[in-house]
Amino acid sequence: MAGTLFLVFHLGADRYVIAASEVVQILPLVNLKAIPHAPAGVRGAFNYQGEPVPVVDVSELTLGRPAPLHLSTRVVLVAYPDGENNRRLLGLVLERATGMMRRSASDFRDVAAPKPAPYLGPMVTDEAGLVQWIRPSRLLPPEVRDLLFRETVEVD
């Protein structure tokens, strides 16, 4: 069957997908170092192959409550645009991120996304109901992206 492969996850009771081509790695929940004074939704950071990777909780960013800490809650690494034409690793805490689906991108139908939610993409219906495509590259407001990916400043 041709089509695009998607990772299926939940935000509360609703199902969402991200294109598998945007996923670098799917990890179990990892221990995170808190980032003091971080904006809401920023869970912390962890060491991935010698590099610090910031992690955001998509449930907290979108619904205002943290993702439940279940075995099916995952940290999904994506290559995120840092605002300077580079891609950096970003961890997304996703609820029930254990399923896959294959659909043609043309099966999805556009819906109006609210202005504060540019990450919300088109929807498709399957046997279990509606599924909405989320575009990770549009998830963070620029000020949060810049905070998470700014380069280290000189030390006095």
mmCIF file with all atom_site columns, C-alpha atoms in Angstrom:
data_model
loop_
_atom_site.group_PDB
_atom_site.id
_atom_site.type_symbol
_atom_site.label_atom_id
_atom_site.label_alt_id
_atom_site.label_comp_id
_atom_site.label_asym_id
_atom_site.label_entity_id
_atom_site.label_seq_id
_atom_site.pdbx_PDB_ins_code
_atom_site.Cartn_x
_atom_site.Cartn_y
_atom_site.Cartn_z
_atom_site.occupancy
_atom_site.B_iso_or_equiv
_atom_site.pdbx_formal_charge
_atom_site.auth_seq_id
_atom_site.auth_comp_id
_atom_site.auth_asym_id
_atom_site.auth_atom_id
_atom_site.pdbx_PDB_model_num
ATOM 1   C CA . MET A 1 1   ? 0.000   0.000  0.000  1.00 0.00 ? 1   MET A CA 1
ATOM 2   C CA . ALA A 1 2   ? 1.446   3.359  -1.031 1.00 0.00 ? 2   ALA A CA 1
ATOM 3   C CA . GLY A 1 3   ? 1.155   6.460  1.060  1.00 0.00 ? 3   GLY A CA 1
ATOM 4   C CA . THR A 1 4   ? 2.844   8.300  3.877  1.00 0.00 ? 4   THR A CA 1
ATOM 5   C CA . LEU A 1 5   ? 3.630   6.562  7.150  1.00 0.00 ? 5   LEU A CA 1
ATOM 6   C CA . PHE A 1 6   ? 2.464   8.410  10.277 1.00 0.00 ? 6   PHE A CA 1
ATOM 7   C CA . LEU A 1 7   ? 3.058   7.998  14.008 1.00 0.00 ? 7   LEU A CA 1
ATOM 8   C CA . VAL A 1 8   ? -0.286  8.071  15.847 1.00 0.00 ? 8   VAL A CA 1
ATOM 9   C CA . PHE A 1 9   ? -0.550  9.602  19.323 1.00 0.00 ? 9   PHE A CA 1
ATOM 10  C CA . HIS A 1 10  ? -3.197  11.138 21.558 1.00 0.00 ? 10  HIS A CA 1
ATOM 11  C CA . LEU A 1 11  ? -3.871  14.480 23.155 1.00 0.00 ? 11  LEU A CA 1
ATOM 12  C CA . GLY A 1 12  ? -6.479  13.569 25.720 1.00 0.00 ? 12  GLY A CA 1
ATOM 13  C CA . ALA A 1 13  ? -9.138  11.515 23.936 1.00 0.00 ? 13  ALA A CA 1
ATOM 14  C CA . ASP A 1 14  ? -8.289  12.804 20.446 1.00 0.00 ? 14  ASP A CA 1
ATOM 15  C CA . ARG A 1 15  ? -5.927  11.197 17.940 1.00 0.00 ? 15  ARG A CA 1
ATOM 16  C CA . TYR A 1 16  ? -3.209  13.023 16.082 1.00 0.00 ? 16  TYR A CA 1
ATOM 17  C CA . VAL A 1 17  ? -0.392  12.063 13.726 1.00 0.00 ? 17  VAL A CA 1
ATOM 18  C CA . ILE A 1 18  ? 3.016   13.298 12.714 1.00 0.00 ? 18  ILE A CA 1
ATOM 19  C CA . ALA A 1 19  ? 4.738   12.113 9.561  1.00 0.00 ? 19  ALA A CA 1
ATOM 20  C CA . ALA A 1 20  ? 7.195   9.326  10.335 1.00 0.00 ? 20  ALA A CA 1
ATOM 21  C CA . SER A 1 21  ? 9.683   11.061 8.014  1.00 0.00 ? 21  SER A CA 1
ATOM 22  C CA . GLU A 1 22  ? 9.950   13.826 10.664 1.00 0.00 ? 22  GLU A CA 1
ATOM 23  C CA . VAL A 1 23  ? 10.795  11.344 13.436 1.00 0.00 ? 23  VAL A CA 1
ATOM 24  C CA . VAL A 1 24  ? 14.473  10.767 14.222 1.00 0.00 ? 24  VAL A CA 1
ATOM 25  C CA . GLN A 1 25  ? 13.968  8.336  17.124 1.00 0.00 ? 25  GLN A CA 1
ATOM 26  C CA . ILE A 1 26  ? 11.238  7.137  19.482 1.00 0.00 ? 26  ILE A CA 1
ATOM 27  C CA . LEU A 1 27  ? 12.387  6.682  23.081 1.00 0.00 ? 27  LEU A CA 1
ATOM 28  C CA . PRO A 1 28  ? 10.710  5.615  26.300 1.00 0.00 ? 28  PRO A CA 1
ATOM 29  C CA . LEU A 1 29  ? 10.308  8.358  28.882 1.00 0.00 ? 29  LEU A CA 1
ATOM 30  C CA . VAL A 1 30  ? 13.759  9.455  29.970 1.00 0.00 ? 30  VAL A CA 1
ATOM 31  C CA . ASN A 1 31  ? 14.988  11.264 33.059 1.00 0.00 ? 31  ASN A CA 1
ATOM 32  C CA . LEU A 1 32  ? 15.029  14.951 32.345 1.00 0.00 ? 32  LEU A CA 1
ATOM 33  C CA . LYS A 1 33  ? 17.010  17.773 33.885 1.00 0.00 ? 33  LYS A CA 1
ATOM 34  C CA . ALA A 1 34  ? 14.639  20.604 34.693 1.00 0.00 ? 34  ALA A CA 1
ATOM 35  C CA . ILE A 1 35  ? 15.312  23.950 33.044 1.00 0.00 ? 35  ILE A CA 1
ATOM 36  C CA . PRO A 1 36  ? 14.714  26.635 35.698 1.00 0.00 ? 36  PRO A CA 1
ATOM 37  C CA . HIS A 1 37  ? 12.317  29.413 34.666 1.00 0.00 ? 37  HIS A CA 1
ATOM 38  C CA . ALA A 1 38  ? 11.453  27.606 31.425 1.00 0.00 ? 38  ALA A CA 1
ATOM 39  C CA . PRO A 1 39  ? 8.148   28.495 29.771 1.00 0.00 ? 39  PRO A CA 1
ATOM 40  C CA . ALA A 1 40  ? 5.076   26.297 30.273 1.00 0.00 ? 40  ALA A CA 1
ATOM 41  C CA . GLY A 1 41  ? 5.329   23.102 28.286 1.00 0.00 ? 41  GLY A CA 1
ATOM 42  C CA . VAL A 1 42  ? 9.119   22.825 28.454 1.00 0.00 ? 42  VAL A CA 1
ATOM 43  C CA . ARG A 1 43  ? 9.743   19.635 30.435 1.00 0.00 ? 43  ARG A CA 1
ATOM 44  C CA . GLY A 1 44  ? 13.540  19.822 30.555 1.00 0.00 ? 44  GLY A CA 1
ATOM 45  C CA . ALA A 1 45  ? 16.514  18.427 28.683 1.00 0.00 ? 45  ALA A CA 1
ATOM 46  C CA . PHE A 1 46  ? 18.464  15.183 28.453 1.00 0.00 ? 46  PHE A CA 1
ATOM 47  C CA . ASN A 1 47  ? 21.725  13.883 27.043 1.00 0.00 ? 47  ASN A CA 1
ATOM 48  C CA . TYR A 1 48  ? 21.325  12.187 23.667 1.00 0.00 ? 48  TYR A CA 1
ATOM 49  C CA . GLN A 1 49  ? 24.557  10.869 22.190 1.00 0.00 ? 49  GLN A CA 1
ATOM 50  C CA . GLY A 1 50  ? 26.594  13.544 23.931 1.00 0.00 ? 50  GLY A CA 1
ATOM 51  C CA . GLU A 1 51  ? 24.317  16.475 23.074 1.00 0.00 ? 51  GLU A CA 1
ATOM 52  C CA . PRO A 1 52  ? 21.751  18.196 25.301 1.00 0.00 ? 52  PRO A CA 1
ATOM 53  C CA . VAL A 1 53  ? 18.266  17.921 23.788 1.00 0.00 ? 53  VAL A CA 1
ATOM 54  C CA . PRO A 1 54  ? 15.386  20.104 25.011 1.00 0.00 ? 54  PRO A CA 1
ATOM 55  C CA . VAL A 1 55  ? 12.058  18.345 25.575 1.00 0.00 ? 55  VAL A CA 1
ATOM 56  C CA . VAL A 1 56  ? 8.585   19.834 25.370 1.00 0.00 ? 56  VAL A CA 1
ATOM 57  C CA . ASP A 1 57  ? 5.325   18.278 26.515 1.00 0.00 ? 57  ASP A CA 1
ATOM 58  C CA . VAL A 1 58  ? 2.889   18.556 23.612 1.00 0.00 ? 58  VAL A CA 1
ATOM 59  C CA . SER A 1 59  ? -0.107  17.937 25.905 1.00 0.00 ? 59  SER A CA 1
ATOM 60  C CA . GLU A 1 60  ? 0.919   20.792 28.160 1.00 0.00 ? 60  GLU A CA 1
ATOM 61  C CA . LEU A 1 61  ? 1.589   23.102 25.199 1.00 0.00 ? 61  LEU A CA 1
ATOM 62  C CA . THR A 1 62  ? -1.757  22.377 23.564 1.00 0.00 ? 62  THR A CA 1
ATOM 63  C CA . LEU A 1 63  ? -4.149  21.403 26.372 1.00 0.00 ? 63  LEU A CA 1
ATOM 64  C CA . GLY A 1 64  ? -2.563  23.110 29.371 1.00 0.00 ? 64  GLY A CA 1
ATOM 65  C CA . ARG A 1 65  ? -1.938  19.866 31.284 1.00 0.00 ? 65  ARG A CA 1
ATOM 66  C CA . PRO A 1 66  ? 1.069   17.518 31.276 1.00 0.00 ? 66  PRO A CA 1
ATOM 67  C CA . ALA A 1 67  ? 0.955   14.188 29.477 1.00 0.00 ? 67  ALA A CA 1
ATOM 68  C CA . PRO A 1 68  ? 0.208   11.306 31.830 1.00 0.00 ? 68  PRO A CA 1
ATOM 69  C CA . LEU A 1 69  ? 3.262   9.241  32.707 1.00 0.00 ? 69  LEU A CA 1
ATOM 70  C CA . HIS A 1 70  ? 2.231   5.862  31.277 1.00 0.00 ? 70  HIS A CA 1
ATOM 71  C CA . LEU A 1 71  ? 4.275   3.151  29.581 1.00 0.00 ? 71  LEU A CA 1
ATOM 72  C CA . SER A 1 72  ? 2.826   4.325  26.259 1.00 0.00 ? 72  SER A CA 1
ATOM 73  C CA . THR A 1 73  ? 4.011   7.920  26.773 1.00 0.00 ? 73  THR A CA 1
ATOM 74  C CA . ARG A 1 74  ? 7.103   8.436  24.658 1.00 0.00 ? 74  ARG A CA 1
ATOM 75  C CA . VAL A 1 75  ? 9.783   11.002 23.903 1.00 0.00 ? 75  VAL A CA 1
ATOM 76  C CA . VAL A 1 76  ? 9.808   11.400 20.136 1.00 0.00 ? 76  VAL A CA 1
ATOM 77  C CA . LEU A 1 77  ? 12.884  13.104 18.714 1.00 0.00 ? 77  LEU A CA 1
ATOM 78  C CA . VAL A 1 78  ? 12.310  15.327 15.706 1.00 0.00 ? 78  VAL A CA 1
ATOM 79  C CA . ALA A 1 79  ? 14.644  17.538 13.668 1.00 0.00 ? 79  ALA A CA 1
ATOM 80  C CA . TYR A 1 80  ? 13.368  21.014 14.490 1.00 0.00 ? 80  TYR A CA 1
ATOM 81  C CA . PRO A 1 81  ? 14.211  24.205 12.541 1.00 0.00 ? 81  PRO A CA 1
ATOM 82  C CA . ASP A 1 82  ? 16.145  26.496 14.884 1.00 0.00 ? 82  ASP A CA 1
ATOM 83  C CA . GLY A 1 83  ? 15.333  29.745 13.063 1.00 0.00 ? 83  GLY A CA 1
ATOM 84  C CA . GLU A 1 84  ? 18.809  30.017 11.524 1.00 0.00 ? 84  GLU A CA 1
ATOM 85  C CA . ASN A 1 85  ? 18.444  27.470 8.705  1.00 0.00 ? 85  ASN A CA 1
ATOM 86  C CA . ASN A 1 86  ? 19.679  24.606 10.883 1.00 0.00 ? 86  ASN A CA 1
ATOM 87  C CA . ARG A 1 87  ? 17.837  21.605 12.248 1.00 0.00 ? 87  ARG A CA 1
ATOM 88  C CA . ARG A 1 88  ? 18.302  20.699 15.905 1.00 0.00 ? 88  ARG A CA 1
ATOM 89  C CA . LEU A 1 89  ? 16.958  17.779 17.881 1.00 0.00 ? 89  LEU A CA 1
ATOM 90  C CA . LEU A 1 90  ? 13.832  18.456 19.916 1.00 0.00 ? 90  LEU A CA 1
ATOM 91  C CA . GLY A 1 91  ? 12.127  15.897 22.142 1.00 0.00 ? 91  GLY A CA 1
ATOM 92  C CA . LEU A 1 92  ? 8.326   15.776 22.117 1.00 0.00 ? 92  LEU A CA 1
ATOM 93  C CA . VAL A 1 93  ? 6.535   14.073 25.002 1.00 0.00 ? 93  VAL A CA 1
ATOM 94  C CA . LEU A 1 94  ? 3.584   12.356 23.324 1.00 0.00 ? 94  LEU A CA 1
ATOM 95  C CA . GLU A 1 95  ? 0.747   10.386 24.957 1.00 0.00 ? 95  GLU A CA 1
ATOM 96  C CA . ARG A 1 96  ? 0.004   6.891  23.697 1.00 0.00 ? 96  ARG A CA 1
ATOM 97  C CA . ALA A 1 97  ? 2.540   7.194  20.889 1.00 0.00 ? 97  ALA A CA 1
ATOM 98  C CA . THR A 1 98  ? 2.500   3.524  19.995 1.00 0.00 ? 98  THR A CA 1
ATOM 99  C CA . GLY A 1 99  ? 0.578   3.234  16.719 1.00 0.00 ? 99  GLY A CA 1
ATOM 100 C CA . MET A 1 100 ? 1.311   3.762  13.052 1.00 0.00 ? 100 MET A CA 1
ATOM 101 C CA . MET A 1 101 ? -0.964  4.416  10.092 1.00 0.00 ? 101 MET A CA 1
ATOM 102 C CA . ARG A 1 102 ? -0.339  4.746  6.385  1.00 0.00 ? 102 ARG A CA 1
ATOM 103 C CA . ARG A 1 103 ? -2.407  7.239  4.410  1.00 0.00 ? 103 ARG A CA 1
ATOM 104 C CA . SER A 1 104 ? -1.985  9.306  1.313  1.00 0.00 ? 104 SER A CA 1
ATOM 105 C CA . ALA A 1 105 ? -1.345  12.940 2.171  1.00 0.00 ? 105 ALA A CA 1
ATOM 106 C CA . SER A 1 106 ? -4.128  13.804 -0.295 1.00 0.00 ? 106 SER A CA 1
ATOM 107 C CA . ASP A 1 107 ? -6.635  11.948 1.955  1.00 0.00 ? 107 ASP A CA 1
ATOM 108 C CA . PHE A 1 108 ? -6.308  14.709 4.553  1.00 0.00 ? 108 PHE A CA 1
ATOM 109 C CA . ARG A 1 109 ? -8.666  17.687 4.312  1.00 0.00 ? 109 ARG A CA 1
ATOM 110 C CA . ASP A 1 110 ? -7.783  21.194 5.398  1.00 0.00 ? 110 ASP A CA 1
ATOM 111 C CA . VAL A 1 111 ? -9.554  22.765 8.340  1.00 0.00 ? 111 VAL A CA 1
ATOM 112 C CA . ALA A 1 112 ? -9.115  26.272 9.636  1.00 0.00 ? 112 ALA A CA 1
ATOM 113 C CA . ALA A 1 113 ? -6.396  26.305 12.296 1.00 0.00 ? 113 ALA A CA 1
ATOM 114 C CA . PRO A 1 114 ? -6.761  28.895 15.059 1.00 0.00 ? 114 PRO A CA 1
ATOM 115 C CA . LYS A 1 115 ? -4.111  31.619 14.871 1.00 0.00 ? 115 LYS A CA 1
ATOM 116 C CA . PRO A 1 116 ? -2.336  30.544 18.071 1.00 0.00 ? 116 PRO A CA 1
ATOM 117 C CA . ALA A 1 117 ? -2.168  26.938 16.759 1.00 0.00 ? 117 ALA A CA 1
ATOM 118 C CA . PRO A 1 118 ? -0.326  27.028 13.400 1.00 0.00 ? 118 PRO A CA 1
ATOM 119 C CA . TYR A 1 119 ? 0.921   23.475 14.032 1.00 0.00 ? 119 TYR A CA 1
ATOM 120 C CA . LEU A 1 120 ? -2.582  22.037 13.460 1.00 0.00 ? 120 LEU A CA 1
ATOM 121 C CA . GLY A 1 121 ? -2.839  20.553 9.996  1.00 0.00 ? 121 GLY A CA 1
ATOM 122 C CA . PRO A 1 122 ? -5.501  18.813 7.955  1.00 0.00 ? 122 PRO A CA 1
ATOM 123 C CA . MET A 1 123 ? -7.741  15.962 9.146  1.00 0.00 ? 123 MET A CA 1
ATOM 124 C CA . VAL A 1 124 ? -8.704  12.547 7.873  1.00 0.00 ? 124 VAL A CA 1
ATOM 125 C CA . THR A 1 125 ? -11.402 10.117 8.972  1.00 0.00 ? 125 THR A CA 1
ATOM 126 C CA . ASP A 1 126 ? -10.840 6.407  9.510  1.00 0.00 ? 126 ASP A CA 1
ATOM 127 C CA . GLU A 1 127 ? -12.812 3.608  11.182 1.00 0.00 ? 127 GLU A CA 1
ATOM 128 C CA . ALA A 1 128 ? -12.101 5.070  14.642 1.00 0.00 ? 128 ALA A CA 1
ATOM 129 C CA . GLY A 1 129 ? -12.991 8.686  13.805 1.00 0.00 ? 129 GLY A CA 1
ATOM 130 C CA . LEU A 1 130 ? -11.094 11.873 13.049 1.00 0.00 ? 130 LEU A CA 1
ATOM 131 C CA . VAL A 1 131 ? -7.307  12.119 13.070 1.00 0.00 ? 131 VAL A CA 1
ATOM 132 C CA . GLN A 1 132 ? -5.481  15.443 12.776 1.00 0.00 ? 132 GLN A CA 1
ATOM 133 C CA . TRP A 1 133 ? -2.000  15.973 11.358 1.00 0.00 ? 133 TRP A CA 1
ATOM 134 C CA . ILE A 1 134 ? 0.349   18.012 13.536 1.00 0.00 ? 134 ILE A CA 1
ATOM 135 C CA . ARG A 1 135 ? 3.362   19.692 11.997 1.00 0.00 ? 135 ARG A CA 1
ATOM 136 C CA . PRO A 1 136 ? 6.141   19.669 14.628 1.00 0.00 ? 136 PRO A CA 1
ATOM 137 C CA . SER A 1 137 ? 8.112   22.392 12.827 1.00 0.00 ? 137 SER A CA 1
ATOM 138 C CA . ARG A 1 138 ? 5.313   24.856 13.684 1.00 0.00 ? 138 ARG A CA 1
ATOM 139 C CA . LEU A 1 139 ? 4.830   23.761 17.290 1.00 0.00 ? 139 LEU A CA 1
ATOM 140 C CA . LEU A 1 140 ? 6.893   26.299 19.221 1.00 0.00 ? 140 LEU A CA 1
ATOM 141 C CA . PRO A 1 141 ? 6.372   30.052 19.268 1.00 0.00 ? 141 PRO A CA 1
ATOM 142 C CA . PRO A 1 142 ? 9.565   31.776 18.008 1.00 0.00 ? 142 PRO A CA 1
ATOM 143 C CA . GLU A 1 143 ? 10.485  33.091 21.481 1.00 0.00 ? 143 GLU A CA 1
ATOM 144 C CA . VAL A 1 144 ? 10.385  29.542 22.967 1.00 0.00 ? 144 VAL A CA 1
ATOM 145 C CA . ARG A 1 145 ? 12.302  28.109 19.996 1.00 0.00 ? 145 ARG A CA 1
ATOM 146 C CA . ASP A 1 146 ? 14.967  30.800 20.375 1.00 0.00 ? 146 ASP A CA 1
ATOM 147 C CA . LEU A 1 147 ? 15.234  30.166 24.112 1.00 0.00 ? 147 LEU A CA 1
ATOM 148 C CA . LEU A 1 148 ? 15.699  26.404 23.627 1.00 0.00 ? 148 LEU A CA 1
ATOM 149 C CA . PHE A 1 149 ? 18.149  26.612 20.731 1.00 0.00 ? 149 PHE A CA 1
ATOM 150 C CA . ARG A 1 150 ? 20.203  29.702 21.378 1.00 0.00 ? 150 ARG A CA 1
ATOM 151 C CA . GLU A 1 151 ? 23.919  29.136 21.325 1.00 0.00 ? 151 GLU A CA 1
ATOM 152 C CA . THR A 1 152 ? 25.905  29.349 24.535 1.00 0.00 ? 152 THR A CA 1
ATOM 153 C CA . VAL A 1 153 ? 27.086  32.806 25.371 1.00 0.00 ? 153 VAL A CA 1
ATOM 154 C CA . GLU A 1 154 ? 30.615  33.639 26.406 1.00 0.00 ? 154 GLU A CA 1
ATOM 155 C CA . VAL A 1 155 ? 31.529  33.036 30.031 1.00 0.00 ? 155 VAL A CA 1
ATOM 156 C CA . ASP A 1 156 ? 33.233  35.807 32.009 1.00 0.00 ? 156 ASP A CA 1
#
